[in-house]
mmCIF file of C-alpha atoms in Angstrom:
data_model
loop_
_atom_site.group_PDB
_atom_site.id
_atom_site.type_symbol
_atom_site.label_atom_id
_atom_site.label_comp_id
_atom_site.label_asym_id
_atom_site.label_seq_id
_atom_site.Cartn_x
_atom_site.Cartn_y
_atom_site.Cartn_z
ATOM 1 C CA MET A 1 9.899 15.557 -15.188
ATOM 2 C CA PRO A 2 10.867 16.784 -18.684
ATOM 3 C CA SER A 3 14.523 17.507 -19.269
ATOM 4 C CA SER A 4 15.535 21.173 -19.037
ATOM 5 C CA ARG A 5 18.933 20.729 -20.692
ATOM 6 C CA THR A 6 17.893 21.786 -24.193
ATOM 7 C CA LYS A 7 14.686 23.099 -25.664
ATOM 8 C CA PRO A 8 13.204 20.561 -28.121
ATOM 9 C CA GLN A 9 13.638 21.592 -31.731
ATOM 10 C CA PRO A 10 10.665 21.014 -34.053
ATOM 11 C CA LEU A 11 10.958 18.687 -36.993
ATOM 12 C CA SER A 12 12.235 20.416 -40.116
ATOM 13 C CA ASP A 13 10.331 20.466 -43.390
ATOM 14 C CA THR A 14 12.877 18.036 -44.814
ATOM 15 C CA GLU A 15 12.321 15.582 -41.951
ATOM 16 C CA ILE A 16 8.546 15.838 -42.287
ATOM 17 C CA GLN A 17 8.853 15.204 -46.035
ATOM 18 C CA GLN A 18 11.032 12.161 -45.302
ATOM 19 C CA ILE A 19 8.410 10.857 -42.848
ATOM 20 C CA ALA A 20 5.689 11.291 -45.490
ATOM 21 C CA THR A 21 7.829 9.415 -48.049
ATOM 22 C CA ASP A 22 8.456 6.522 -45.645
ATOM 23 C CA ILE A 23 4.746 6.248 -44.796
ATOM 24 C CA ALA A 24 3.826 6.247 -48.505
ATOM 25 C CA GLY A 25 6.351 3.454 -49.052
ATOM 26 C CA GLY A 26 4.774 1.332 -46.321
ATOM 27 C CA ARG A 27 7.636 1.896 -43.843
ATOM 28 C CA PRO A 28 6.326 3.857 -40.828
ATOM 29 C CA PRO A 29 9.385 5.700 -39.474
ATOM 30 C CA MET A 30 10.516 5.408 -35.848
ATOM 31 C CA VAL A 31 10.546 8.598 -33.751
ATOM 32 C CA TRP A 32 11.373 9.379 -30.140
ATOM 33 C CA PHE A 33 9.373 11.609 -27.813
ATOM 34 C CA THR A 34 10.987 14.816 -26.579
ATOM 35 C CA ALA A 35 10.583 16.592 -23.261
ATOM 36 C CA ALA A 36 7.664 18.560 -24.764
ATOM 37 C CA ALA A 37 5.574 15.410 -25.320
ATOM 38 C CA VAL A 38 2.422 15.336 -23.188
ATOM 39 C CA GLY A 39 1.412 12.048 -21.562
ATOM 40 C CA VAL A 40 4.383 10.051 -22.896
ATOM 41 C CA PRO A 41 7.810 9.678 -21.184
ATOM 42 C CA GLU A 42 10.714 11.490 -22.802
ATOM 43 C CA GLY A 43 12.911 9.156 -24.811
ATOM 44 C CA ARG A 44 10.172 6.597 -25.479
ATOM 45 C CA SER A 45 9.918 5.436 -29.078
ATOM 46 C CA GLY A 46 6.946 5.178 -31.410
ATOM 47 C CA LYS A 47 6.000 4.853 -35.073
ATOM 48 C CA VAL A 48 4.400 7.569 -37.222
ATOM 49 C CA LEU A 49 1.456 5.911 -38.967
ATOM 50 C CA GLU A 50 0.020 8.882 -40.852
ATOM 51 C CA LEU A 51 0.151 12.673 -41.275
ATOM 52 C CA ASP A 52 -2.914 14.890 -40.952
ATOM 53 C CA ASP A 53 -3.365 18.431 -42.188
ATOM 54 C CA PRO A 54 -0.477 20.522 -40.743
ATOM 55 C CA SER A 55 -2.955 23.324 -40.003
ATOM 56 C CA VAL A 56 -4.400 21.330 -37.088
ATOM 57 C CA GLY A 57 -1.116 21.629 -35.151
ATOM 58 C CA ASP A 58 -0.858 18.072 -33.768
ATOM 59 C CA PHE A 59 -0.844 16.446 -37.204
ATOM 60 C CA LEU A 60 1.579 13.598 -36.512
ATOM 61 C CA ARG A 61 -0.370 10.393 -35.776
ATOM 62 C CA VAL A 62 1.997 8.251 -33.647
ATOM 63 C CA ARG A 63 1.526 4.883 -31.931
ATOM 64 C CA PRO A 64 3.879 4.637 -28.914
ATOM 65 C CA THR A 65 5.862 1.413 -28.618
ATOM 66 C CA GLY A 66 3.994 -1.156 -26.511
ATOM 67 C CA SER A 67 0.645 0.646 -26.934
ATOM 68 C CA LYS A 68 -2.304 0.022 -29.238
ATOM 69 C CA ASP A 69 -3.497 3.646 -29.142
ATOM 70 C CA VAL A 70 -2.672 6.101 -31.918
ATOM 71 C CA LEU A 71 -2.175 9.643 -30.566
ATOM 72 C CA SER A 72 -1.661 13.046 -32.179
ATOM 73 C CA PHE A 73 1.551 15.010 -31.574
ATOM 74 C CA SER A 74 3.114 18.253 -32.824
ATOM 75 C CA PRO A 75 6.529 18.483 -34.558
ATOM 76 C CA THR A 76 8.108 19.677 -31.280
ATOM 77 C CA GLU A 77 7.026 16.562 -29.345
ATOM 78 C CA VAL A 78 8.913 14.008 -31.438
ATOM 79 C CA THR A 79 12.335 13.733 -33.043
ATOM 80 C CA LEU A 80 14.014 11.465 -35.576
ATOM 81 C CA THR A 81 17.210 11.479 -33.517
ATOM 82 C CA LYS A 82 17.467 8.567 -31.117
ATOM 83 C CA PRO A 83 18.417 9.846 -27.631
ATOM 84 C CA PRO A 84 21.358 8.308 -25.720
ATOM 85 C CA ARG A 85 20.477 5.188 -23.742
ATOM 86 C CA ALA A 86 21.549 6.719 -20.409
ATOM 87 C CA ALA A 87 19.444 9.834 -20.960
ATOM 88 C CA THR A 88 16.496 7.698 -21.980
ATOM 89 C CA ALA A 89 16.677 5.599 -18.814
ATOM 90 C CA SER A 90 17.115 8.596 -16.465
ATOM 91 C CA THR A 91 14.305 10.657 -17.995
ATOM 92 C CA ALA A 92 11.829 7.891 -18.777
ATOM 93 C CA GLN A 93 11.806 6.426 -15.232
ATOM 94 C CA PRO A 94 10.360 9.510 -13.395
ATOM 95 C CA LYS A 95 7.697 9.973 -16.086
ATOM 96 C CA SER A 96 6.594 6.359 -15.872
ATOM 97 C CA THR A 97 5.601 6.877 -12.237
ATOM 98 C CA THR A 98 2.864 9.276 -13.330
ATOM 99 C CA ARG A 99 1.258 6.818 -15.754
ATOM 100 C CA LYS A 100 -1.376 4.352 -14.648
ATOM 101 C CA GLU A 101 0.704 1.247 -15.284
ATOM 102 C CA SER A 102 0.978 -0.649 -12.006
ATOM 103 C CA PRO A 103 3.411 -3.321 -13.307
ATOM 104 C CA VAL A 104 5.951 -0.572 -14.128
ATOM 105 C CA THR A 105 5.524 1.786 -11.149
ATOM 106 C CA GLN A 106 5.243 -0.793 -8.336
ATOM 107 C CA PRO A 107 8.964 -1.810 -8.201
ATOM 108 C CA SER A 108 10.130 1.811 -8.273
ATOM 109 C CA THR A 109 7.658 2.743 -5.495
ATOM 110 C CA LEU A 110 8.883 -0.038 -3.193
ATOM 111 C CA THR A 111 12.483 0.987 -3.770
ATOM 112 C CA SER A 112 11.803 4.669 -3.052
ATOM 113 C CA VAL A 113 9.980 3.792 0.177
ATOM 114 C CA ALA A 114 12.692 1.456 1.452
ATOM 115 C CA THR A 115 15.635 3.719 0.601
ATOM 116 C CA PRO A 116 14.892 6.798 2.865
ATOM 117 C CA SER A 117 14.504 4.614 6.010
ATOM 118 C CA THR A 118 18.109 3.277 6.040
ATOM 119 C CA PRO A 119 19.987 5.132 8.807
ATOM 120 C CA SER A 120 22.624 2.406 9.220
ATOM 121 C CA PRO A 121 23.784 -0.830 7.591
ATOM 122 C CA GLY A 122 22.253 -2.847 10.428
ATOM 123 C CA SER A 123 18.845 -1.238 10.179
ATOM 124 C CA LEU A 124 19.006 -1.425 6.356
ATOM 125 C CA GLY A 125 18.699 -5.188 6.420
ATOM 126 C CA THR A 126 15.815 -5.006 8.903
ATOM 127 C CA ASN A 127 13.891 -2.296 7.059
ATOM 128 C CA ALA A 128 14.519 -3.825 3.657
ATOM 129 C CA ALA A 129 13.243 -7.182 4.860
ATOM 130 C CA THR A 130 10.211 -5.712 6.651
ATOM 131 C CA PRO A 131 8.292 -4.504 3.558
ATOM 132 C CA SER A 132 9.183 -7.594 1.526
ATOM 133 C CA VAL A 133 7.886 -10.066 4.156
ATOM 134 C CA PRO A 134 4.384 -8.629 4.761
ATOM 135 C CA LYS A 135 3.775 -7.888 1.074
ATOM 136 C CA PRO A 136 3.513 -11.504 -0.040
ATOM 137 C CA GLY A 137 1.643 -12.356 3.189
ATOM 138 C CA PRO A 138 -1.612 -10.487 2.443
ATOM 139 C CA VAL A 139 -1.536 -11.614 -1.176
ATOM 140 C CA ALA A 140 -1.156 -15.271 -0.218
ATOM 141 C CA SER A 141 -3.706 -14.870 2.588
ATOM 142 C CA GLY A 142 -6.207 -13.166 0.308
ATOM 143 C CA THR A 143 -5.746 -15.843 -2.302
ATOM 144 C CA SER A 144 -6.257 -18.662 0.199
ATOM 145 C CA GLU A 145 -9.296 -16.942 1.716
ATOM 146 C CA ALA A 146 -10.817 -16.548 -1.748
ATOM 147 C CA ASP A 147 -10.091 -20.199 -2.535
ATOM 148 C CA ASN A 148 -11.566 -21.315 0.801
ATOM 149 C CA ALA A 149 -14.683 -19.186 0.209
ATOM 150 C CA ALA A 150 -15.110 -20.653 -3.261
ATOM 151 C CA LYS A 151 -14.625 -24.212 -1.956
ATOM 152 C CA SER A 152 -17.097 -23.722 0.903
ATOM 153 C CA ALA A 153 -19.657 -22.192 -1.484
ATOM 154 C CA ALA A 154 -19.226 -25.146 -3.827
ATOM 155 C CA ALA A 155 -19.557 -27.561 -0.879
ATOM 156 C CA LYS A 156 -22.788 -25.926 0.263
ATOM 157 C CA GLN A 157 -24.364 -26.462 -3.151
ATOM 158 C CA PRO A 158 -25.752 -30.026 -3.342
ATOM 159 C CA ALA A 159 -24.866 -32.134 -6.300
ATOM 160 C CA ALA A 160 -27.385 -32.597 -9.072
ATOM 161 C CA GLY A 161 -28.101 -36.215 -8.077
ATOM 162 C CA ALA A 162 -27.922 -35.702 -4.272
ATOM 163 C CA PRO A 163 -31.056 -36.380 -2.180
ATOM 164 C CA GLY A 164 -31.311 -32.773 -1.000
ATOM 165 C CA ALA A 165 -30.690 -31.269 -4.405
ATOM 166 C CA LYS A 166 -33.562 -29.290 -5.852
ATOM 167 C CA PRO A 167 -34.607 -30.389 -9.306
ATOM 168 C CA ALA A 168 -33.937 -27.944 -12.078
ATOM 169 C CA THR A 169 -37.006 -25.878 -12.782
ATOM 170 C CA LYS A 170 -38.438 -26.220 -16.243
ATOM 171 C CA ALA A 171 -40.732 -23.840 -17.984
ATOM 172 C CA PRO A 172 -44.336 -24.993 -17.655
ATOM 173 C CA ALA A 173 -45.808 -26.496 -20.741
ATOM 174 C CA ALA A 174 -48.609 -23.939 -20.650
ATOM 175 C CA ALA A 175 -46.090 -21.129 -21.161
ATOM 176 C CA ARG A 176 -45.055 -22.459 -24.561
ATOM 177 C CA LYS A 177 -46.509 -20.606 -27.485
ATOM 178 C CA VAL A 178 -48.807 -22.754 -29.569
ATOM 179 C CA LYS A 179 -48.593 -21.799 -33.213
ATOM 180 C CA ALA A 180 -51.990 -21.785 -34.861
ATOM 181 C CA PRO A 181 -52.127 -23.497 -38.251
ATOM 182 C CA GLU A 182 -52.354 -21.306 -41.309
ATOM 183 C CA VAL A 183 -55.758 -21.315 -42.998
ATOM 184 C CA THR A 184 -56.250 -20.744 -46.719
ATOM 185 C CA VAL A 185 -59.752 -20.060 -48.058
ATOM 186 C CA THR A 186 -60.124 -20.202 -51.849
ATOM 187 C CA LEU A 187 -63.303 -18.948 -53.537
ATOM 188 C CA THR A 188 -63.739 -20.147 -57.134
ATOM 189 C CA GLY A 189 -66.302 -18.843 -59.638
ATOM 190 C CA THR A 190 -67.183 -20.017 -63.149
ATOM 191 C CA ALA A 191 -68.474 -18.084 -66.148
ATOM 192 C CA ASP A 192 -71.919 -19.593 -65.569
ATOM 193 C CA GLY A 193 -72.111 -17.962 -62.112
ATOM 194 C CA GLU A 194 -71.426 -21.113 -60.086
ATOM 195 C CA TRP A 195 -69.298 -20.641 -56.922
ATOM 196 C CA SER A 196 -67.439 -23.074 -54.700
ATOM 197 C CA VAL A 197 -65.110 -22.731 -51.715
ATOM 198 C CA ASP A 198 -62.030 -24.719 -50.630
ATOM 199 C CA VAL A 199 -60.493 -24.494 -47.127
ATOM 200 C CA ILE A 200 -56.966 -25.708 -46.296
ATOM 201 C CA SER A 201 -55.989 -25.770 -42.586
ATOM 202 C CA GLY A 202 -52.216 -26.162 -42.251
ATOM 203 C CA LYS A 203 -51.382 -28.968 -44.685
ATOM 204 C CA LYS A 204 -54.817 -30.580 -44.542
ATOM 205 C CA ARG A 205 -57.650 -29.762 -46.948
ATOM 206 C CA ALA A 206 -60.639 -29.347 -44.646
ATOM 207 C CA VAL A 207 -63.246 -28.362 -47.263
ATOM 208 C CA ARG A 208 -63.164 -29.239 -50.953
ATOM 209 C CA GLY A 209 -65.432 -27.759 -53.661
ATOM 210 C CA LEU A 210 -68.314 -26.752 -51.350
ATOM 211 C CA PRO A 211 -71.028 -25.027 -53.477
ATOM 212 C CA VAL A 212 -71.844 -21.444 -52.437
ATOM 213 C CA ALA A 213 -74.787 -19.307 -53.613
ATOM 214 C CA SER A 214 -73.950 -16.208 -55.652
ATOM 215 C CA SER A 215 -75.954 -14.031 -53.262
ATOM 216 C CA ALA A 216 -73.838 -15.254 -50.321
ATOM 217 C CA VAL A 217 -70.666 -14.469 -52.270
ATOM 218 C CA ALA A 218 -71.889 -10.958 -52.996
ATOM 219 C CA GLN A 219 -72.748 -10.345 -49.317
ATOM 220 C CA ALA A 220 -69.375 -11.700 -48.114
ATOM 221 C CA ALA A 221 -67.502 -9.540 -50.620
ATOM 222 C CA LYS A 222 -69.257 -6.394 -49.333
ATOM 223 C CA VAL A 223 -68.272 -7.261 -45.761
ATOM 224 C CA LEU A 224 -64.628 -8.004 -46.610
ATOM 225 C CA HIS A 225 -63.546 -4.878 -48.473
ATOM 226 C CA PRO A 226 -64.933 -2.415 -51.064
ATOM 227 C CA GLU A 227 -62.291 -3.455 -53.604
ATOM 228 C CA VAL A 228 -63.218 -7.120 -53.176
ATOM 229 C CA ALA A 229 -66.908 -6.244 -53.511
ATOM 230 C CA GLU A 230 -66.186 -4.343 -56.733
ATOM 231 C CA VAL A 231 -64.330 -7.260 -58.308
ATOM 232 C CA VAL A 232 -66.977 -9.807 -57.274
ATOM 233 C CA ALA A 233 -69.762 -7.525 -58.524
ATOM 234 C CA GLY A 234 -68.129 -7.384 -61.961
ATOM 235 C CA ILE A 235 -67.887 -11.179 -62.062
ATOM 236 C CA LEU A 236 -71.536 -11.544 -61.036
ATOM 237 C CA ASP A 237 -72.650 -9.058 -63.726
ATOM 238 C CA ALA A 238 -70.793 -11.007 -66.407
ATOM 239 C CA ALA A 239 -72.298 -14.275 -65.169
ATOM 240 C CA ARG A 240 -75.749 -12.657 -65.141
ATOM 241 C CA GLU A 241 -75.379 -11.632 -68.796
ATOM 242 C CA VAL A 242 -74.357 -15.179 -69.716
ATOM 243 C CA GLN A 243 -77.408 -16.568 -67.976
ATOM 244 C CA GLN A 244 -79.687 -14.019 -69.681
ATOM 245 C CA VAL A 245 -78.366 -15.078 -73.081
ATOM 246 C CA LYS A 246 -78.883 -18.708 -72.138
ATOM 247 C CA VAL A 247 -82.458 -18.016 -70.979
ATOM 248 C CA ALA A 248 -83.190 -16.222 -74.250
ATOM 249 C CA GLN A 249 -81.857 -19.164 -76.211
ATOM 250 C CA LEU A 250 -83.868 -21.653 -74.171
ATOM 251 C CA ALA A 251 -86.973 -19.500 -74.555
ATOM 252 C CA ALA A 252 -86.549 -19.478 -78.333
ATOM 253 C CA GLU A 253 -86.075 -23.232 -78.346
ATOM 254 C CA LEU A 254 -89.176 -23.608 -76.171
ATOM 255 C CA GLU A 255 -91.287 -21.534 -78.594
ATOM 256 C CA GLU A 256 -90.024 -23.584 -81.492
ATOM 257 C CA ALA A 257 -90.857 -26.788 -79.635
ATOM 258 C CA LYS A 258 -94.384 -25.506 -78.893
ATOM 259 C CA ARG A 259 -94.944 -24.625 -82.559
ATOM 260 C CA LEU A 260 -93.868 -28.048 -83.708
ATOM 261 C CA LEU A 261 -96.114 -29.615 -81.081
ATOM 262 C CA GLU A 262 -99.135 -27.648 -82.334
ATOM 263 C CA GLU A 263 -98.492 -28.687 -85.900
ATOM 264 C CA LEU A 264 -98.322 -32.302 -84.861
ATOM 265 C CA THR A 265 -101.540 -31.975 -82.922
ATOM 266 C CA ASP A 266 -103.535 -30.560 -85.903
#
């Protein structure tokens, strides 16, 4: 329960300025929680790690001693004045019983239970011994039962090389994914309109320089994609013009050869 002796006084502007200076210098100041602190025992210490905007109210960011959490507190919940050790012990103990820290609250709970049931010195020894004897009993019994259960479970499991042991199941070979080899098809055309195809399957060249008719190339290009058909059509038109020029040249040479042949005949 918070102390009702004096009402906690908020930190003064000078103290807050001193805290800000210490934080800026890399020396988080130590503070102690007052009776107005929520969730933290009165008299417990902590370090102020940073200051938020004072308009938010709880602008002091404090990490209580022994905790990894950084919590927000108002100027009335902390003080720079270290409380007396006796006051700290008397006020911090009742508050610790409300926190969920079993290692701290368990001794105080056992003491409070054993103390009221002491009507006489003779019964005090009996009652004090009664809770202490059964307490270790269930713990030791539970531990041994857990160990026995673990040992029996391990004994029931056959060893890997035992005759009754089941062999470890392996994934069937059929379940493995078979990666298909990559295939590269290269179509090569010359200025004369001659086409050939090369096929590489994985790292192996399956087909090398196989001649392909220009008409087949044009049909395949139309099936693949309009853009491919357009490019191939342009190449075929250029090759057609080259062949027309060649035919005209050969025709002229043929006429000249015929004329010379006629002159020789006469």
